[in-house]
Backbone as ProteinMPNN parsed JSONL, in Angstrom:
{"seq_chain_A": "XXXXXXXXXXXXXXXXXXXXXXXXXXXXXXXXXXXXXXXXXXXXXXXXXXXXXXXXXXXXXXXXXXXXXXXXXXXXXXXXXXXXXXXXXXXXXXXXXXXXXXXXXXXXXXXXXXXXXXXXXXXXXXXXXXXXXXXXXXXXXXXXXXXXXXXXXXXXXXXXXXXXXXXXXXXXXXXXXXXXXXXXXXXXXXXXXX", "coords_chain_A": {"N_chain_A": [[59.343, 92.52, 96.973], [61.543, 92.976, 95.337], [62.953, 94.997, 96.722], [63.8, 93.55, 98.913], [65.642, 91.819, 97.781], [67.644, 93.609, 97.049], [68.364, 94.57, 99.575], [69.408, 92.208, 100.656], [71.66, 91.793, 99.006], [73.067, 94.125, 99.603], [73.656, 93.651, 102.284], [75.49, 91.566, 102.053], [77.478, 92.931, 100.684], [78.442, 94.634, 102.678], [79.504, 92.715, 104.425], [81.533, 91.628, 102.78], [83.086, 93.947, 102.397], [83.945, 94.449, 105.039], [85.399, 92.084, 105.566], [87.34, 92.252, 103.559], [88.723, 94.577, 104.303], [89.831, 93.715, 106.707], [91.45, 91.566, 105.834], [93.063, 92.542, 103.662], [94.016, 94.935, 104.613], [96.221, 97.621, 104.579], [97.328, 97.022, 102.165], [97.833, 97.685, 98.816], [98.744, 96.962, 96.351], [98.401, 94.303, 95.32], [98.98, 91.617, 93.268], [98.966, 91.706, 89.612], [98.351, 94.752, 87.679], [95.061, 95.52, 86.39], [94.151, 94.361, 83.15], [92.835, 94.71, 80.046], [91.73, 92.683, 77.437], [91.126, 92.995, 73.983], [89.616, 91.155, 72.274], [89.386, 88.157, 73.104], [89.963, 84.924, 71.902], [89.479, 81.449, 71.448], [91.278, 78.861, 69.643], [89.523, 77.503, 68.073], [86.058, 77.298, 67.096], [84.438, 75.26, 67.582], [82.642, 73.323, 69.753], [83.093, 70.623, 70.513], [85.762, 70.222, 69.676], [87.024, 72.157, 71.266], [86.439, 71.213, 73.871], [87.819, 68.795, 73.805], [90.473, 69.713, 73.442], [90.777, 71.14, 75.819], [90.577, 69.071, 77.706], [92.886, 67.637, 77.058], [94.843, 69.481, 77.714], [94.488, 69.89, 80.411], [95.799, 68.152, 82.496], [98.534, 69.059, 82.442], [98.087, 71.751, 82.911], [97.312, 71.655, 85.57], [99.704, 70.598, 86.8], [101.858, 72.193, 85.823], [101.085, 74.813, 86.058], [99.0, 75.469, 88.122], [99.896, 74.023, 90.454], [102.318, 75.273, 90.834], [101.608, 77.741, 91.675], [100.82, 77.548, 94.224], [101.47, 78.479, 97.463], [102.981, 78.45, 100.774], [100.361, 78.033, 102.973], [98.305, 78.035, 101.162], [96.118, 76.551, 98.697], [94.908, 74.648, 95.878], [92.1, 74.34, 93.632], [90.518, 72.729, 90.923], [88.885, 72.321, 87.733], [87.263, 71.028, 84.79], [85.09, 72.783, 82.711], [81.7, 71.821, 82.417], [80.088, 70.183, 79.634], [77.381, 70.821, 79.328], [77.202, 73.281, 80.707], [78.989, 74.754, 79.151], [77.658, 74.887, 76.672], [75.371, 76.338, 77.48], [76.552, 78.784, 78.334], [77.81, 79.656, 75.985], [75.598, 80.071, 74.354], [74.012, 81.978, 75.853], [75.796, 84.049, 76.652], [77.7, 84.489, 74.657], [76.551, 84.702, 72.187], [76.353, 82.418, 70.574], [78.955, 81.969, 69.698], [81.418, 79.907, 70.178], [84.173, 80.15, 70.323], [84.724, 82.232, 71.981], [84.692, 81.413, 74.602], [86.374, 81.249, 77.654], [87.09, 79.786, 79.859], [87.256, 76.961, 79.987], [89.251, 75.207, 80.944], [89.934, 75.618, 84.214], [91.126, 77.109, 87.183], [91.37, 77.531, 90.711], [93.027, 79.273, 93.103], [93.373, 79.202, 96.481], [94.117, 81.197, 99.068], [95.099, 81.313, 102.419], [96.266, 83.241, 103.906], [97.466, 86.653, 103.864], [100.218, 86.944, 102.997], [100.464, 84.5, 101.564], [98.572, 84.907, 99.546], [99.734, 87.082, 98.2], [102.128, 85.835, 97.389], [101.202, 83.84, 95.639], [100.132, 85.399, 93.581], [102.483, 86.679, 92.71], [103.913, 84.448, 91.828], [102.473, 83.716, 89.577], [103.12, 85.766, 87.776], [105.849, 85.236, 87.539], [105.802, 82.779, 86.198], [104.813, 83.646, 83.769], [106.905, 85.361, 82.992], [108.876, 83.443, 82.632], [108.026, 82.208, 80.381], [106.249, 80.103, 80.491], [103.555, 80.467, 80.42], [101.203, 82.78, 78.976], [100.025, 85.884, 79.954], [96.91, 87.079, 79.312], [94.578, 88.553, 79.923], [93.492, 90.471, 82.698], [91.488, 90.712, 85.498], [91.576, 92.468, 88.153], [90.32, 92.508, 91.1], [91.25, 92.852, 93.58], [92.73, 95.081, 93.777], [92.115, 98.579, 93.904], [90.612, 101.004, 91.62], [92.84, 103.322, 89.943], [94.459, 101.179, 89.085], [93.354, 98.675, 89.379], [90.256, 96.764, 89.197], [88.666, 97.02, 91.369], [86.21, 96.089, 93.894], [83.316, 93.991, 93.096], [79.87, 95.027, 92.625], [78.615, 93.788, 94.711], [80.61, 93.639, 96.54], [82.501, 91.655, 96.315], [85.81, 90.327, 95.974], [88.607, 89.356, 94.047], [91.317, 87.913, 92.137], [91.252, 87.531, 88.785], [92.382, 85.852, 86.073], [92.998, 85.459, 82.663], [94.795, 83.197, 80.815], [97.121, 82.136, 78.275], [97.91, 78.913, 77.703], [99.743, 76.323, 76.505], [98.625, 76.794, 73.951], [95.951, 77.097, 74.565], [93.258, 78.924, 75.941], [92.921, 79.588, 79.292], [91.56, 79.86, 82.647], [92.53, 81.427, 85.638], [91.914, 81.896, 88.981], [92.576, 83.772, 91.892], [92.135, 83.891, 95.295], [91.352, 84.964, 98.629], [90.83, 82.762, 101.369], [88.817, 83.451, 103.286], [87.223, 85.24, 101.871], [86.318, 83.557, 99.892], [84.677, 81.835, 101.372], [82.643, 83.627, 102.107], [81.684, 84.189, 99.557], [80.645, 81.693, 98.812], [78.523, 81.508, 100.61], [77.044, 83.644, 99.737], [76.159, 82.979, 97.22], [73.481, 81.754, 96.803], [71.868, 84.043, 97.203], [72.881, 85.763, 95.252], [72.186, 84.33, 92.916], [69.422, 84.552, 93.043], [69.051, 87.299, 92.649], [70.177, 87.675, 90.173]], "CA_chain_A": [[60.325, 91.465, 96.801], [62.728, 93.591, 94.755], [63.73, 95.708, 97.746], [64.43, 92.536, 99.771], [66.82, 91.348, 97.059], [68.664, 94.66, 97.162], [68.829, 94.554, 100.965], [70.25, 91.019, 100.843], [72.946, 92.057, 98.344], [73.766, 95.161, 100.377], [74.166, 93.017, 103.507], [76.717, 90.858, 101.674], [78.503, 93.929, 100.347], [79.033, 95.068, 103.952], [80.33, 91.599, 104.901], [82.729, 91.589, 101.937], [83.906, 95.129, 102.702], [84.567, 94.237, 106.347], [86.397, 91.02, 105.43], [88.431, 92.767, 102.724], [89.512, 95.511, 105.113], [90.578, 92.916, 107.676], [92.429, 90.728, 105.141], [93.99, 93.296, 102.826], [94.606, 96.03, 105.384], [96.71, 98.751, 103.782], [97.924, 96.528, 100.919], [97.15, 98.267, 97.659], [99.349, 96.521, 95.091], [98.411, 92.85, 95.252], [98.767, 91.108, 91.919], [99.227, 92.627, 88.501], [97.252, 95.673, 87.375], [94.069, 95.016, 85.442], [94.524, 94.42, 81.742], [91.697, 94.306, 79.227], [92.05, 92.184, 76.104], [90.023, 93.415, 73.118], [88.752, 90.086, 71.783], [90.025, 86.864, 73.322], [89.303, 83.836, 71.177], [90.144, 80.154, 71.358], [91.71, 78.558, 68.275], [88.416, 76.86, 67.381], [84.715, 77.673, 67.538], [83.723, 73.996, 67.678], [82.599, 72.934, 71.157], [83.742, 69.323, 70.697], [87.212, 70.428, 69.562], [87.456, 72.905, 72.445], [86.374, 70.318, 75.03], [88.913, 67.844, 73.641], [91.723, 70.444, 73.697], [90.812, 71.452, 77.252], [90.866, 67.816, 78.414], [94.29, 67.304, 76.806], [95.664, 70.494, 78.391], [94.179, 69.928, 81.837], [96.82, 67.618, 83.42], [99.692, 69.967, 82.494], [97.596, 72.978, 83.553], [97.411, 71.403, 87.017], [101.08, 70.413, 87.285], [102.8, 73.236, 85.403], [100.586, 76.142, 86.416], [98.345, 75.597, 89.428], [100.746, 73.565, 91.556], [103.397, 76.248, 91.018], [101.042, 78.949, 92.278], [100.513, 77.257, 95.617], [102.488, 78.885, 98.436], [102.612, 78.032, 102.128], [99.114, 78.667, 103.377], [97.327, 78.081, 100.078], [95.777, 75.294, 98.027], [94.187, 74.927, 94.639], [90.995, 73.506, 93.16], [90.389, 72.941, 89.475], [87.999, 71.429, 87.003], [86.89, 71.372, 83.42], [83.687, 73.195, 82.621], [80.882, 70.755, 81.837], [79.547, 70.439, 78.288], [76.087, 71.502, 79.495], [77.463, 74.687, 81.069], [79.621, 75.386, 77.987], [76.585, 75.203, 75.707], [74.554, 77.413, 78.056], [77.317, 80.029, 78.33], [78.007, 80.056, 74.583], [74.308, 80.566, 73.866], [73.522, 83.148, 76.571], [76.765, 85.13, 76.818], [78.582, 84.702, 73.506], [75.769, 84.749, 70.949], [76.63, 81.232, 69.78], [80.361, 81.899, 69.276], [82.133, 79.107, 71.174], [85.582, 80.571, 70.4], [84.855, 83.261, 73.018], [84.703, 80.849, 75.954], [87.742, 81.404, 78.151], [87.304, 79.096, 81.131], [87.049, 75.512, 79.942], [90.226, 74.792, 81.973], [89.909, 76.691, 85.198], [91.69, 76.777, 88.477], [91.156, 78.478, 91.801], [94.035, 79.209, 94.162], [92.776, 79.724, 97.702], [95.162, 81.555, 100.022], [94.555, 81.516, 103.763], [96.944, 84.386, 104.524], [97.839, 87.697, 102.912], [101.475, 86.597, 102.33], [100.213, 83.433, 100.586], [97.874, 85.556, 98.436], [100.746, 87.845, 97.467], [103.074, 84.895, 96.781], [100.543, 83.198, 94.498], [100.065, 86.4, 92.518], [103.848, 86.863, 92.208], [104.288, 83.23, 91.108], [101.828, 83.774, 88.258], [103.95, 86.641, 86.943], [107.109, 84.523, 87.277], [105.534, 81.789, 85.147], [104.717, 84.399, 82.512], [108.262, 85.816, 82.671], [109.644, 82.275, 82.208], [107.472, 81.709, 79.126], [105.393, 78.942, 80.708], [102.208, 80.9, 80.041], [101.071, 84.187, 78.568], [98.892, 86.555, 80.591], [96.127, 87.746, 78.262], [93.604, 89.489, 80.488], [93.487, 90.474, 84.156], [90.485, 91.454, 86.27], [92.112, 92.484, 89.51], [89.371, 93.11, 92.036], [91.953, 93.059, 94.848], [93.219, 96.468, 93.698], [91.112, 99.583, 93.563], [90.977, 101.808, 90.442], [92.856, 102.996, 88.518], [95.278, 100.011, 88.758], [92.523, 97.474, 89.405], [88.824, 96.931, 88.939], [87.935, 97.201, 92.616], [85.241, 95.019, 94.15], [82.055, 94.008, 92.365], [78.82, 95.777, 93.332], [78.293, 93.068, 95.945], [81.761, 93.7, 97.421], [83.381, 90.507, 96.072], [87.165, 90.647, 95.509], [89.518, 88.283, 93.683], [92.128, 88.151, 90.956], [90.786, 86.623, 87.743], [93.343, 86.014, 84.986], [92.962, 84.559, 81.516], [96.141, 82.924, 80.33], [97.269, 81.179, 77.189], [98.796, 77.834, 78.124], [99.719, 75.278, 75.471], [97.72, 77.27, 72.883], [94.568, 77.085, 75.028], [92.948, 79.977, 76.914], [92.475, 79.027, 80.575], [91.268, 80.868, 83.663], [93.082, 81.231, 86.973], [91.427, 82.833, 89.99], [93.292, 83.745, 93.164], [91.236, 84.5, 96.269], [91.59, 84.652, 100.031], [89.873, 81.777, 101.854], [87.67, 84.081, 103.958], [86.35, 85.797, 100.834], [85.687, 82.415, 99.225], [83.577, 81.39, 102.237], [81.543, 84.584, 101.935], [81.137, 83.997, 98.206], [79.826, 80.479, 98.84], [77.284, 81.835, 101.33], [76.325, 84.664, 98.98], [75.707, 82.455, 95.931], [72.013, 81.675, 96.65], [71.328, 85.411, 97.085], [73.312, 86.246, 93.927], [71.375, 83.655, 91.897], [68.083, 85.145, 93.096], [69.096, 88.648, 92.084], [70.539, 87.52, 88.763]], "C_chain_A": [[61.624, 92.028, 96.249], [63.581, 94.293, 95.789], [64.406, 94.724, 98.698], [65.676, 91.963, 99.108], [67.964, 92.349, 97.2], [69.225, 94.681, 98.574], [69.751, 93.367, 101.221], [71.621, 91.224, 100.206], [73.746, 93.1, 99.113], [74.361, 94.582, 101.66], [75.452, 92.252, 103.197], [77.823, 91.823, 101.291], [79.2, 94.414, 101.618], [79.944, 93.969, 104.502], [81.638, 91.508, 104.102], [83.657, 92.763, 102.248], [84.647, 94.948, 104.022], [85.683, 93.188, 106.253], [87.598, 91.506, 104.621], [89.327, 93.712, 103.515], [90.383, 94.746, 106.106], [91.715, 92.15, 106.988], [93.497, 91.56, 104.44], [94.677, 94.427, 103.571], [94.987, 97.193, 104.481], [97.328, 98.316, 102.45], [97.134, 97.057, 99.73], [97.662, 97.724, 96.33], [99.476, 95.005, 95.036], [98.095, 92.423, 93.827], [99.036, 92.148, 90.863], [98.079, 93.608, 88.321], [96.272, 95.03, 86.4], [94.529, 95.269, 84.019], [93.354, 93.898, 80.932], [92.189, 93.845, 77.858], [90.866, 92.5, 75.195], [89.083, 92.283, 72.699], [89.472, 88.752, 71.929], [89.236, 85.779, 72.618], [90.148, 82.567, 71.26], [90.508, 79.895, 69.892], [90.623, 77.885, 67.447], [87.1, 77.408, 67.914], [83.832, 76.434, 67.675], [83.788, 73.496, 69.119], [83.306, 71.602, 71.388], [85.26, 69.453, 70.626], [87.752, 71.156, 70.794], [87.47, 72.03, 73.696], [87.52, 69.304, 74.985], [90.263, 68.502, 73.95], [91.863, 70.77, 75.185], [91.17, 70.198, 78.059], [92.329, 67.416, 78.237], [95.233, 68.246, 77.566], [95.586, 70.388, 79.907], [95.26, 69.34, 82.757], [98.046, 68.53, 83.552], [99.309, 71.304, 83.12], [97.688, 72.828, 85.067], [98.87, 71.394, 87.472], [101.996, 71.586, 86.978], [102.356, 74.654, 85.742], [100.092, 76.161, 87.864], [99.23, 75.155, 90.598], [101.876, 74.55, 91.842], [102.904, 77.559, 91.631], [100.759, 78.772, 93.769], [101.714, 77.616, 96.491], [102.099, 78.309, 99.789], [101.34, 78.768, 102.519], [98.134, 78.819, 102.231], [97.144, 76.689, 99.489], [95.103, 75.637, 96.708], [93.072, 73.914, 94.409], [90.929, 73.735, 91.658], [89.382, 71.962, 88.891], [87.87, 71.887, 85.564], [85.425, 71.759, 83.442], [82.893, 72.071, 81.946], [80.345, 71.169, 80.472], [78.219, 71.198, 78.374], [76.295, 72.992, 79.789], [78.128, 75.436, 79.92], [78.545, 75.794, 76.984], [75.723, 76.365, 76.189], [75.276, 78.763, 77.956], [77.517, 80.554, 76.902], [76.718, 80.668, 74.033], [73.921, 81.902, 74.519], [74.491, 84.326, 76.603], [77.567, 85.464, 75.568], [77.865, 84.611, 72.158], [76.117, 83.598, 70.005], [78.074, 81.046, 69.344], [81.198, 81.199, 70.35], [83.599, 79.509, 71.313], [85.798, 81.606, 71.51], [84.912, 82.699, 74.439], [86.149, 80.747, 76.437], [88.027, 80.583, 79.4], [86.945, 77.615, 81.093], [87.978, 74.83, 80.95], [90.255, 75.926, 82.976], [90.436, 76.202, 86.531], [91.475, 77.905, 89.46], [92.242, 78.246, 92.841], [93.451, 79.922, 95.366], [93.895, 79.945, 98.716], [94.523, 81.848, 101.37], [95.197, 82.688, 104.488], [97.249, 85.419, 103.449], [99.183, 87.391, 102.256], [101.312, 85.483, 101.282], [99.509, 83.994, 99.347], [98.869, 86.308, 97.566], [101.726, 86.923, 96.745], [102.472, 84.204, 95.562], [100.448, 84.15, 93.314], [101.443, 86.609, 91.882], [104.294, 85.646, 91.4], [103.673, 83.194, 89.716], [102.657, 84.629, 87.301], [105.281, 85.961, 86.597], [106.931, 83.471, 86.187], [105.418, 82.463, 83.792], [106.111, 84.853, 82.064], [109.129, 84.672, 82.147], [109.127, 81.665, 80.907], [106.611, 80.466, 79.263], [103.965, 79.237, 80.247], [102.271, 82.358, 79.598], [99.846, 84.768, 79.269], [98.181, 87.386, 79.526], [95.218, 88.834, 78.802], [93.6, 89.348, 82.005], [92.319, 91.316, 84.651], [90.964, 91.396, 87.704], [91.168, 93.254, 90.41], [89.985, 93.262, 93.43], [92.508, 94.478, 94.924], [92.058, 97.386, 93.359], [91.563, 100.347, 92.323], [91.98, 102.887, 90.825], [93.656, 101.745, 88.168], [94.461, 98.731, 88.673], [91.08, 97.796, 89.123], [88.048, 97.253, 90.202], [86.902, 96.105, 92.78], [84.027, 95.125, 93.225], [81.042, 94.817, 93.177], [78.448, 95.106, 94.652], [79.467, 93.042, 96.918], [82.774, 92.59, 97.221], [84.72, 90.948, 95.498], [87.927, 89.37, 95.186], [90.415, 88.772, 92.548], [91.696, 87.101, 89.95], [91.636, 86.879, 86.51], [93.07, 84.991, 83.894], [94.37, 84.438, 80.976], [96.066, 82.075, 79.065], [98.316, 80.18, 77.664], [98.642, 76.706, 77.119], [98.653, 75.576, 74.412], [96.25, 77.312, 73.281], [94.37, 78.216, 76.039], [92.318, 79.324, 78.139], [92.2, 80.181, 81.535], [91.894, 80.462, 84.996], [92.499, 82.316, 87.868], [92.277, 82.667, 91.239], [92.423, 84.515, 94.158], [91.674, 84.119, 97.682], [90.475, 83.721, 100.51], [88.642, 82.374, 102.526], [86.69, 84.673, 102.94], [85.637, 84.687, 100.071], [84.525, 81.887, 100.051], [82.377, 82.322, 102.11], [80.875, 84.413, 100.581], [80.212, 82.778, 98.178], [78.49, 80.737, 99.539], [76.417, 82.82, 100.563], [75.673, 84.084, 97.73], [74.193, 82.312, 95.807], [71.358, 83.052, 96.482], [71.64, 85.958, 95.704], [72.436, 85.627, 92.828], [69.954, 84.184, 91.88], [68.044, 86.496, 92.397], [69.329, 88.583, 90.577], [69.332, 87.101, 87.994]], "O_chain_A": [[62.702, 91.596, 96.656], [64.808, 94.2, 95.744], [65.472, 95.023, 99.236], [66.656, 91.653, 99.786], [69.109, 91.969, 97.442], [70.438, 94.796, 98.755], [70.757, 93.498, 101.919], [72.638, 90.867, 100.801], [74.962, 92.974, 99.258], [75.45, 94.98, 102.074], [76.398, 92.283, 103.984], [78.995, 91.551, 101.552], [80.419, 94.585, 101.629], [81.036, 94.258, 104.991], [82.712, 91.332, 104.676], [84.872, 92.59, 102.351], [85.835, 95.256, 104.118], [86.773, 93.38, 106.791], [88.742, 91.205, 104.962], [90.551, 93.649, 103.407], [91.544, 95.097, 106.316], [92.827, 92.096, 107.514], [94.691, 91.312, 104.603], [95.782, 94.835, 103.214], [94.164, 97.687, 103.71], [97.802, 99.159, 101.688], [95.917, 96.893, 99.655], [97.071, 97.999, 95.285], [100.549, 94.483, 94.735], [97.078, 92.815, 93.255], [99.297, 93.313, 91.162], [96.959, 93.34, 88.756], [96.627, 94.103, 85.672], [95.203, 96.257, 83.728], [92.928, 92.758, 81.119], [92.969, 94.537, 77.204], [89.718, 92.297, 75.59], [87.864, 92.446, 72.767], [90.097, 88.273, 70.983], [88.01, 85.714, 72.717], [91.374, 82.613, 71.155], [90.086, 80.638, 69.006], [90.787, 77.713, 66.239], [87.031, 77.915, 69.033], [82.621, 76.548, 67.862], [84.878, 73.272, 69.647], [84.045, 71.463, 72.362], [85.969, 68.854, 71.435], [88.816, 70.808, 71.306], [88.407, 72.098, 74.492], [88.119, 68.994, 76.015], [91.098, 67.915, 74.639], [92.959, 70.681, 75.74], [91.975, 70.264, 78.987], [92.946, 66.908, 79.173], [96.304, 67.831, 78.006], [96.529, 70.762, 80.605], [95.615, 69.995, 83.738], [98.539, 68.745, 84.66], [100.131, 71.924, 83.794], [98.093, 73.757, 85.765], [99.234, 72.098, 88.414], [102.836, 71.938, 87.806], [103.161, 75.585, 85.717], [100.701, 76.796, 88.725], [99.3, 75.842, 91.617], [102.34, 74.647, 92.979], [103.707, 78.388, 92.056], [100.491, 79.741, 94.479], [102.823, 77.122, 96.284], [101.015, 77.745, 99.939], [101.262, 79.991, 102.405], [97.221, 79.642, 102.306], [97.923, 75.775, 99.758], [94.768, 76.795, 96.459], [93.101, 72.795, 94.92], [91.251, 74.822, 91.178], [89.076, 70.923, 89.477], [88.305, 72.974, 85.185], [84.617, 71.126, 84.122], [83.379, 71.447, 81.003], [80.171, 72.355, 80.193], [77.967, 72.109, 77.585], [75.644, 73.85, 79.193], [77.868, 76.623, 79.726], [78.536, 76.928, 76.505], [75.383, 77.261, 75.416], [74.683, 79.76, 77.545], [77.404, 81.755, 76.653], [76.758, 81.674, 73.325], [73.546, 82.847, 73.824], [74.06, 85.479, 76.583], [78.06, 86.583, 75.423], [78.504, 84.46, 71.117], [76.17, 83.778, 68.789], [78.389, 80.058, 68.681], [81.633, 81.829, 71.314], [84.209, 79.226, 72.344], [86.932, 81.83, 71.932], [85.159, 83.448, 75.385], [87.023, 80.237, 75.737], [89.123, 80.682, 79.952], [86.394, 77.079, 82.055], [87.54, 73.975, 81.72], [90.565, 77.065, 82.627], [90.224, 75.061, 86.942], [91.409, 79.077, 89.09], [92.362, 77.152, 93.392], [93.082, 81.094, 95.292], [94.538, 78.995, 99.164], [93.517, 82.554, 101.446], [94.737, 83.089, 105.557], [97.287, 85.095, 102.262], [99.297, 87.56, 101.042], [101.953, 85.523, 100.232], [99.821, 83.597, 98.224], [98.85, 86.187, 96.341], [102.112, 87.2, 95.61], [103.159, 84.006, 94.56], [100.66, 83.746, 92.17], [101.557, 86.705, 90.66], [104.981, 85.797, 90.39], [104.292, 82.692, 88.777], [102.868, 84.25, 86.149], [105.776, 86.101, 85.479], [107.813, 83.292, 85.346], [105.869, 81.921, 82.782], [106.453, 84.737, 80.887], [110.013, 84.891, 81.32], [109.716, 80.717, 80.387], [106.273, 79.835, 78.261], [103.266, 78.355, 79.747], [103.259, 83.058, 79.82], [98.754, 84.205, 79.184], [98.772, 88.278, 78.919], [95.102, 89.908, 78.212], [93.694, 88.24, 82.533], [92.173, 92.48, 84.277], [90.778, 90.391, 88.39], [91.205, 94.483, 90.476], [89.326, 93.742, 94.353], [92.727, 95.008, 96.013], [91.143, 97.016, 92.623], [92.75, 100.35, 91.996], [91.961, 103.333, 91.972], [93.549, 101.273, 87.037], [94.842, 97.799, 87.966], [90.719, 98.94, 88.847], [86.906, 97.706, 90.132], [86.738, 95.273, 91.887], [83.743, 96.179, 92.655], [81.336, 95.24, 94.295], [78.019, 95.771, 95.596], [79.346, 92.485, 98.009], [83.809, 92.577, 97.888], [84.774, 91.83, 94.641], [87.898, 88.412, 95.959], [90.281, 89.898, 92.069], [91.765, 85.905, 90.233], [91.625, 87.98, 85.959], [92.928, 83.8, 84.17], [95.047, 85.432, 80.716], [95.075, 81.387, 78.82], [99.448, 80.543, 77.984], [97.542, 76.195, 76.908], [97.878, 74.697, 74.035], [95.389, 77.538, 72.432], [95.224, 78.437, 76.898], [91.321, 78.608, 78.041], [92.561, 81.327, 81.269], [91.8, 79.311, 85.421], [92.578, 83.504, 87.555], [92.654, 81.552, 91.599], [92.024, 85.65, 93.895], [92.292, 83.076, 97.892], [89.32, 83.869, 100.111], [87.537, 81.859, 102.355], [85.475, 84.612, 103.129], [84.491, 84.851, 99.652], [83.488, 81.528, 99.492], [81.236, 81.869, 102.017], [79.651, 84.483, 100.469], [79.129, 82.825, 97.594], [77.45, 80.24, 99.105], [75.196, 82.831, 100.718], [74.709, 84.662, 97.229], [73.645, 82.716, 94.781], [70.41, 83.204, 95.712], [70.777, 86.548, 95.055], [71.998, 86.327, 91.916], [69.338, 84.261, 90.817], [67.114, 86.794, 91.647], [68.743, 89.349, 89.812], [69.408, 86.911, 86.781]]}, "name": "protein", "num_of_chains": 1, "seq": "XXXXXXXXXXXXXXXXXXXXXXXXXXXXXXXXXXXXXXXXXXXXXXXXXXXXXXXXXXXXXXXXXXXXXXXXXXXXXXXXXXXXXXXXXXXXXXXXXXXXXXXXXXXXXXXXXXXXXXXXXXXXXXXXXXXXXXXXXXXXXXXXXXXXXXXXXXXXXXXXXXXXXXXXXXXXXXXXXXXXXXXXXXXXXXXXXX"}
């Protein structure tokens, strides 16, 4: 059974590699370089306070951040993380420290073309330059090392950025639509392996 899991993940890695080569072509400098933050923390470690702050921030996060990242040929999706998932993540990943959760407010920008992908990444930097948000941490899987993180072991590629917006740490992901479709199809396999 273990070897079948590995084979399934390897099959998706090949699909991701093929799709990435087709989409990204020779582009090597999409989005900002990766940036690691030593210890990102919300302003509170209380889940109720964090959920309340995220809910208050969410409408402006949509209008002042996500809508401004949408270029021709892209769209966005967003949501607030559920209380159940917050509790699970805090317990399993953060050893009970709720201040470490970074994606209560989260948005996904889906670009259908390479120019739209590049424009969304550039718009994020412009918002930072204008003082609308602060870029805290970047996992750029669209770029290969040393400027980026390169793809995950399964071949998945995206730009994942933690920002500070209105004193709250939020998450913005930027991905090409074809890679998002592969990710959706890969999820059952990923959950089995995990």
